[in-house]
Tab-separated table of C-alpha atoms in Angstrom:
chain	number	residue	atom	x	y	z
A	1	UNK	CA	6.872	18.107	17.929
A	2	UNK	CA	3.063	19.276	19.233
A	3	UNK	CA	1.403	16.014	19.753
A	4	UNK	CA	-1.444	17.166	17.407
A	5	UNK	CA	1.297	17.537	14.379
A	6	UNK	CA	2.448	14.112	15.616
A	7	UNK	CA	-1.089	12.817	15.101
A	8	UNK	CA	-1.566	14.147	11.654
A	9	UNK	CA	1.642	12.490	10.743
A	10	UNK	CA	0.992	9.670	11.839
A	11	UNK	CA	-3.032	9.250	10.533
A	12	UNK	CA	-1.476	10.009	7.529
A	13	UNK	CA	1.384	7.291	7.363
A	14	UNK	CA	-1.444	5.319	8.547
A	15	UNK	CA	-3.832	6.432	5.344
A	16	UNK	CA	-0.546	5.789	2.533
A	17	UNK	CA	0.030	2.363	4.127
A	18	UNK	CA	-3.199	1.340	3.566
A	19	UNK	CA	-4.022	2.600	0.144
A	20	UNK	CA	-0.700	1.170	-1.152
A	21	UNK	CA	-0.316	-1.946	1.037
A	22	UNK	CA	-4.393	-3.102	1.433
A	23	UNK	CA	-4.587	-4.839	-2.311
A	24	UNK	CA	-7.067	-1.986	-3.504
A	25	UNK	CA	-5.554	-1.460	-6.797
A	26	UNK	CA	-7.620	1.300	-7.858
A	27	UNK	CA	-7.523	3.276	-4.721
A	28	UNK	CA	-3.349	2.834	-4.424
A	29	UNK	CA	-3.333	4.207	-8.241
A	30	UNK	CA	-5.234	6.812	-7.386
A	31	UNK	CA	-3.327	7.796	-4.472
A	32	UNK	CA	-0.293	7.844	-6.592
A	33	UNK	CA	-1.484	10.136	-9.144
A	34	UNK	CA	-2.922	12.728	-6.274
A	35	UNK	CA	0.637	12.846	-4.504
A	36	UNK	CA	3.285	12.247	-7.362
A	37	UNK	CA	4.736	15.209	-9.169
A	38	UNK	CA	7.941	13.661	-10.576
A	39	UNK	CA	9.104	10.187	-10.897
A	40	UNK	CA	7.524	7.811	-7.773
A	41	UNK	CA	9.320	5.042	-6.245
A	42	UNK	CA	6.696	3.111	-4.232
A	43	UNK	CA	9.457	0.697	-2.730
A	44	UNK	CA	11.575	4.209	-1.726
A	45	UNK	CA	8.605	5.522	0.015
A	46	UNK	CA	7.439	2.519	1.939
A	47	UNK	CA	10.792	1.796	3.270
A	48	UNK	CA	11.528	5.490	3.961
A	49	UNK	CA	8.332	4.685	6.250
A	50	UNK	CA	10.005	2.074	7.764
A	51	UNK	CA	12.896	4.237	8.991
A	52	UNK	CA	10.969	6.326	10.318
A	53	UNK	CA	8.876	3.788	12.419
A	54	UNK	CA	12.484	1.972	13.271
A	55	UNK	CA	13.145	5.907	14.792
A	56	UNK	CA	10.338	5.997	17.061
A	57	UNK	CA	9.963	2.285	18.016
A	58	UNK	CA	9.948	3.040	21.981
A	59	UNK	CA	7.694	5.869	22.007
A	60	UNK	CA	4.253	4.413	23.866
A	61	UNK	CA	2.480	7.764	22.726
A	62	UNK	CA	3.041	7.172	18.540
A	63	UNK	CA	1.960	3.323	19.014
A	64	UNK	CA	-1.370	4.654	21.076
A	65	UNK	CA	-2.522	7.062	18.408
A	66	UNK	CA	-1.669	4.493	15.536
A	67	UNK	CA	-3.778	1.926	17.049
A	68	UNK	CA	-6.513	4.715	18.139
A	69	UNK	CA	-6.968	5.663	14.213
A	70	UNK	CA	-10.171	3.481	13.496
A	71	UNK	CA	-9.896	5.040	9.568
A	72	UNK	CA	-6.920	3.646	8.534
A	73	UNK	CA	-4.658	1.826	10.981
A	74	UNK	CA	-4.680	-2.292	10.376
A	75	UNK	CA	-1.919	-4.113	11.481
A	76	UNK	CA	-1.782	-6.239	8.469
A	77	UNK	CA	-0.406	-3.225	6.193
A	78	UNK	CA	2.513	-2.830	9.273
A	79	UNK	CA	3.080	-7.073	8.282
A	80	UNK	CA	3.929	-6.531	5.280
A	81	UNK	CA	6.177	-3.543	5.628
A	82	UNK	CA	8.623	-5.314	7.890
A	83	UNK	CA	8.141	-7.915	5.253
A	84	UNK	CA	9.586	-6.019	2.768
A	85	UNK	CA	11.930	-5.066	5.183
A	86	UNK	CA	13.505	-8.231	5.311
A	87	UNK	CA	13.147	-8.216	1.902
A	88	UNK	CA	15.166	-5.058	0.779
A	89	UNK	CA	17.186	-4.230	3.741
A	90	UNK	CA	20.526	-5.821	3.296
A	91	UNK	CA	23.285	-5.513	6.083
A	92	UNK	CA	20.976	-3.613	8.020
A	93	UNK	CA	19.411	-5.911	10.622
A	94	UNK	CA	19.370	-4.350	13.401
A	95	UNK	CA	16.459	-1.009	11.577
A	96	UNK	CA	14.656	-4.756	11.108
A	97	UNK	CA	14.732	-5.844	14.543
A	98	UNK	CA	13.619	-2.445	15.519
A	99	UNK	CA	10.430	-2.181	13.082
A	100	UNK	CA	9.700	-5.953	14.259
A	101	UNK	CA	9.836	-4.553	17.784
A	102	UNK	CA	7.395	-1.695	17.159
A	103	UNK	CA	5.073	-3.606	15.157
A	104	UNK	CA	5.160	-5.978	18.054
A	105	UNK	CA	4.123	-3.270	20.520
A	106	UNK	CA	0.940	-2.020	17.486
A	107	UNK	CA	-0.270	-5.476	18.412
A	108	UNK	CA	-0.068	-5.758	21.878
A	109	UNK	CA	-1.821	-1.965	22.021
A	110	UNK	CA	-4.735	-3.105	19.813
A	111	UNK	CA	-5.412	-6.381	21.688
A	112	UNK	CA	-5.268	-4.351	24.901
A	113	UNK	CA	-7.358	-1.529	23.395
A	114	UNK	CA	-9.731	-4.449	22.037
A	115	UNK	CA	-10.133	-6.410	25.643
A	116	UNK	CA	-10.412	-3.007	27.865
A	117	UNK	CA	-13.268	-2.282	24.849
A	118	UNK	CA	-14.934	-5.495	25.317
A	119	UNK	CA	-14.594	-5.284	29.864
A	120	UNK	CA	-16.180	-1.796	29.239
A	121	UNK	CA	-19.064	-3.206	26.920
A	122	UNK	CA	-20.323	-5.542	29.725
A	123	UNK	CA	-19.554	-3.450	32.539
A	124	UNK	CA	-22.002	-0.549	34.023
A	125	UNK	CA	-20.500	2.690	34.016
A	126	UNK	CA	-20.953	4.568	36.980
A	127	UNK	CA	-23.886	7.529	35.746
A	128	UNK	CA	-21.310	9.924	37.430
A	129	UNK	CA	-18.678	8.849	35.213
A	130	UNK	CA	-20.812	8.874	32.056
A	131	UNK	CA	-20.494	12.241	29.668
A	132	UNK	CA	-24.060	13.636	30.009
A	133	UNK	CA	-24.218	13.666	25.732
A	134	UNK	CA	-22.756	10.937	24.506
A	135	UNK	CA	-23.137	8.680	27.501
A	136	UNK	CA	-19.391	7.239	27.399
A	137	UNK	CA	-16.695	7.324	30.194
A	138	UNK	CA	-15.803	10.610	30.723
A	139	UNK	CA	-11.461	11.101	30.971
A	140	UNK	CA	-11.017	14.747	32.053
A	141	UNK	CA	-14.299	15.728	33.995
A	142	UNK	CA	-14.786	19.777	33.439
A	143	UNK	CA	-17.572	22.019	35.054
A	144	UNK	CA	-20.049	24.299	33.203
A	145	UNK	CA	-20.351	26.602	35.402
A	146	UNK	CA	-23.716	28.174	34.169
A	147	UNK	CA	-25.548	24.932	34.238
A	148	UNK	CA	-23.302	23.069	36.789
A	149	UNK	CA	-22.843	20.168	34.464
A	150	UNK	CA	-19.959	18.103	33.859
A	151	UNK	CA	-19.017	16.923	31.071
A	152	UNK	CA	-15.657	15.771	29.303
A	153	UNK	CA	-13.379	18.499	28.454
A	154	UNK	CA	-12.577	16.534	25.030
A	155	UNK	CA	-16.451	16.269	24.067
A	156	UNK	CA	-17.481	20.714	25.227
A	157	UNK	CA	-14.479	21.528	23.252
A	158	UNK	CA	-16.009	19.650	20.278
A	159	UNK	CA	-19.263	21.707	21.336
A	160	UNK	CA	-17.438	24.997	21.792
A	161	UNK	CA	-15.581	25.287	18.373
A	162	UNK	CA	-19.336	24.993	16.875
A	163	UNK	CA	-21.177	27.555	19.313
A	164	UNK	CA	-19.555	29.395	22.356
A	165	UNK	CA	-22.376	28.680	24.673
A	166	UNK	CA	-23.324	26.299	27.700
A	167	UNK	CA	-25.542	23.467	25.821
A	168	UNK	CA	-27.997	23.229	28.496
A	169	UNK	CA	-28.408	27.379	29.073
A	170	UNK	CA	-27.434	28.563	26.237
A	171	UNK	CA	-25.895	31.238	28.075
A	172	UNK	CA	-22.038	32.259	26.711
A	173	UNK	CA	-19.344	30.010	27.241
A	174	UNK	CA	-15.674	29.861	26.779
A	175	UNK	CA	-13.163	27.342	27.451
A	176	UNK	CA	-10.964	29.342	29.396
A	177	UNK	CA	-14.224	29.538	31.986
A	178	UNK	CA	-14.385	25.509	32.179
A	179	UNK	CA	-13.801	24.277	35.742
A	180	UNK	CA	-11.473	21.271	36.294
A	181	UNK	CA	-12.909	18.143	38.724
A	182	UNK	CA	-9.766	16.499	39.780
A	183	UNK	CA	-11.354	14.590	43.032
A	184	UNK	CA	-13.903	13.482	40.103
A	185	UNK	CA	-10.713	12.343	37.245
A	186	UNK	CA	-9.338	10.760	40.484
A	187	UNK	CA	-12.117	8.627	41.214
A	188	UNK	CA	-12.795	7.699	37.762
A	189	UNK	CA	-9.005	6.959	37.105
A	190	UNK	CA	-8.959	4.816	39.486
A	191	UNK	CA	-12.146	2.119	38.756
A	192	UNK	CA	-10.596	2.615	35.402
A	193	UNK	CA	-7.634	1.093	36.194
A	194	UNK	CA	-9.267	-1.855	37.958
A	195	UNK	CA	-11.193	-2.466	34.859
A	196	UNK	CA	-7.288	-2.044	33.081
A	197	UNK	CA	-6.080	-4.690	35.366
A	198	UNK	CA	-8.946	-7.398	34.782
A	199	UNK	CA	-7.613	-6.402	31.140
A	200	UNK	CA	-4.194	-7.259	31.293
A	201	UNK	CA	-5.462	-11.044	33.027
A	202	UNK	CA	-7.454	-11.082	29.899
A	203	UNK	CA	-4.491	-10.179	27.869
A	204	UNK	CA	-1.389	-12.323	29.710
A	205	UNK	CA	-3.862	-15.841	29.694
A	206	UNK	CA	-4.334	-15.203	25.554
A	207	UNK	CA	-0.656	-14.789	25.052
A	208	UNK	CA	-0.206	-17.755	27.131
A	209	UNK	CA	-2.635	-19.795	24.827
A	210	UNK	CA	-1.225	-18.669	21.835
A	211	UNK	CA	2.242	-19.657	22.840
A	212	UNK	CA	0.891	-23.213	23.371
A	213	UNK	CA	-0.803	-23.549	20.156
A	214	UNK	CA	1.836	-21.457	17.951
A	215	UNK	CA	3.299	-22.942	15.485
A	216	UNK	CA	6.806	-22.031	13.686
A	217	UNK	CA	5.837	-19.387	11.162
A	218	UNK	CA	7.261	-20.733	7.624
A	219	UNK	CA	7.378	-17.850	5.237
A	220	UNK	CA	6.100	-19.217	1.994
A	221	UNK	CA	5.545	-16.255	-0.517
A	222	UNK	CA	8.028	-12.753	0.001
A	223	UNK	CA	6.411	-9.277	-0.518
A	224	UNK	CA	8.730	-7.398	-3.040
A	225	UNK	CA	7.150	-3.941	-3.924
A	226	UNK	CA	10.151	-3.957	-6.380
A	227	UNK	CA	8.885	-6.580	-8.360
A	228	UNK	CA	5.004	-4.835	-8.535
A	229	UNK	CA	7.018	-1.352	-9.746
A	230	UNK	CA	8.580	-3.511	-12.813
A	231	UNK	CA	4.958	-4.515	-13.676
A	232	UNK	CA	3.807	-0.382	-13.112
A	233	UNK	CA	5.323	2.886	-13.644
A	234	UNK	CA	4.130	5.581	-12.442
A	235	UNK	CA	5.491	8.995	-13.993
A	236	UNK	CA	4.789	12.635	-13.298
A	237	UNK	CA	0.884	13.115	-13.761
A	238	UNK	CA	0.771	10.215	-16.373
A	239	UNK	CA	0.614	6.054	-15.529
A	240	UNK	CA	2.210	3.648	-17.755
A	241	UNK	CA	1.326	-0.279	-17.573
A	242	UNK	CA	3.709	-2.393	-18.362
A	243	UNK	CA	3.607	-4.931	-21.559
């Protein structure tokens, strides 16, 4: 699959899990109505999600862009699918163990994402390693080779698909003419990585502090989508509350 299919499938899982599992009512109904042409079967859905997460549990690359989706993605909505899980999923322990296991890597990707995020806040980025527009650490360093500026491939793309030109000559400029900086991505990879590695201290002494304070998760209240469908049915283009 092209990794930019793989990321609109999964911003979009991302976007039905939290309309349907985030409480909002109104927005979940809504989302229903837009997407349902016959007969919808919310539990169905959600744990056909599931399967499909329980497929893909080892791939590092799906977890990254889940995490990386600021619109949609909270971990919270992933809870309570392996919740229902447990719920619905008779005999089949082992697609639970796997979802578990995924889930468990979401978290340990956002925390990561959230400590390297919080490093880079109080840290001075080299002015070489800045992107010239937006000021932020630049990951592929490219060449304009008009100007002689360098930029991040990722944000002159962005620039390009607006106006073909060099944004400090204005001259013409297409992406096939961009000139790679490896020494440069080099460099910057690797004071990166230090930065990564004062992370993952950050990241090892909270999981050790959390497994001195856990304690024994109890579950007191299930999450059965099955029992919310009795209470609503939604049908073709038309919703029906229950009595």
């Amino acid at each position: 699959m092209q990794e930019i299919f793989q990321e609109m499938i999964l911003k979009m899982l991302n976007y039905y899990l939290n309309n349907f599992l985030n409480e909002k009512t109104k927005v979940k109904l809504e989302a229903l109505k837009q997407i349902a042409e016959k007969q919808f079967k919310l539990a169905n859905f959600l744990q056909e999600i599931g399967t499909f997460f329980t497929n893909i549990c080892d791939q590092k690359k799906v977890v990254s862009i889940i995490v990386k989706d600021e619109r949609s993605y909270d971990i919270k909505n992933f809870l309570k699918l392996e919740q229902m899980f447990r719920n619905n999923i008779a005999g089949q322990q082992d697609k639970v163990e796997r979802l578990h296991k995924f889930i468990k890597n979401l978290k340990l990707k956002a925390e990561k994402k959230q400590f390297l995020e919080s490093i880079l806040e109080q840290t001075q980025i080299p002015e070489e390693y800045q992107d010239p527009i937006y000021g932020e650490l630049i990951k592929d360093p490219v060449m304009l080779p008009q100007s002689k500026t360098i930029m991040d491939r990722k944000v002159i793309k962005a620039a390009l698909l607006e106006k073909k030109v060099d944004p400090y000559t204005l001259t013409p400029l297409d992406e096939k003419d961009l000139i790679p900086q490896p020494e440069l991505k080099k460099k910057i990879e690797e004071w990166l990585n230090n930065l990564k590695k004062q992370r993952d201290i950050k990241v090892e002494e909270a999981d050790k502090n959390r497994m001195q304070t856990e304690i024994p998760f109890k579950q007191t209240q299930s999450f059965n989508i099955q029992e919310e469908e009795e209470e609503n049915v939604f049908k073709g283009k038309r919703y029906e509350e229950g009595d």
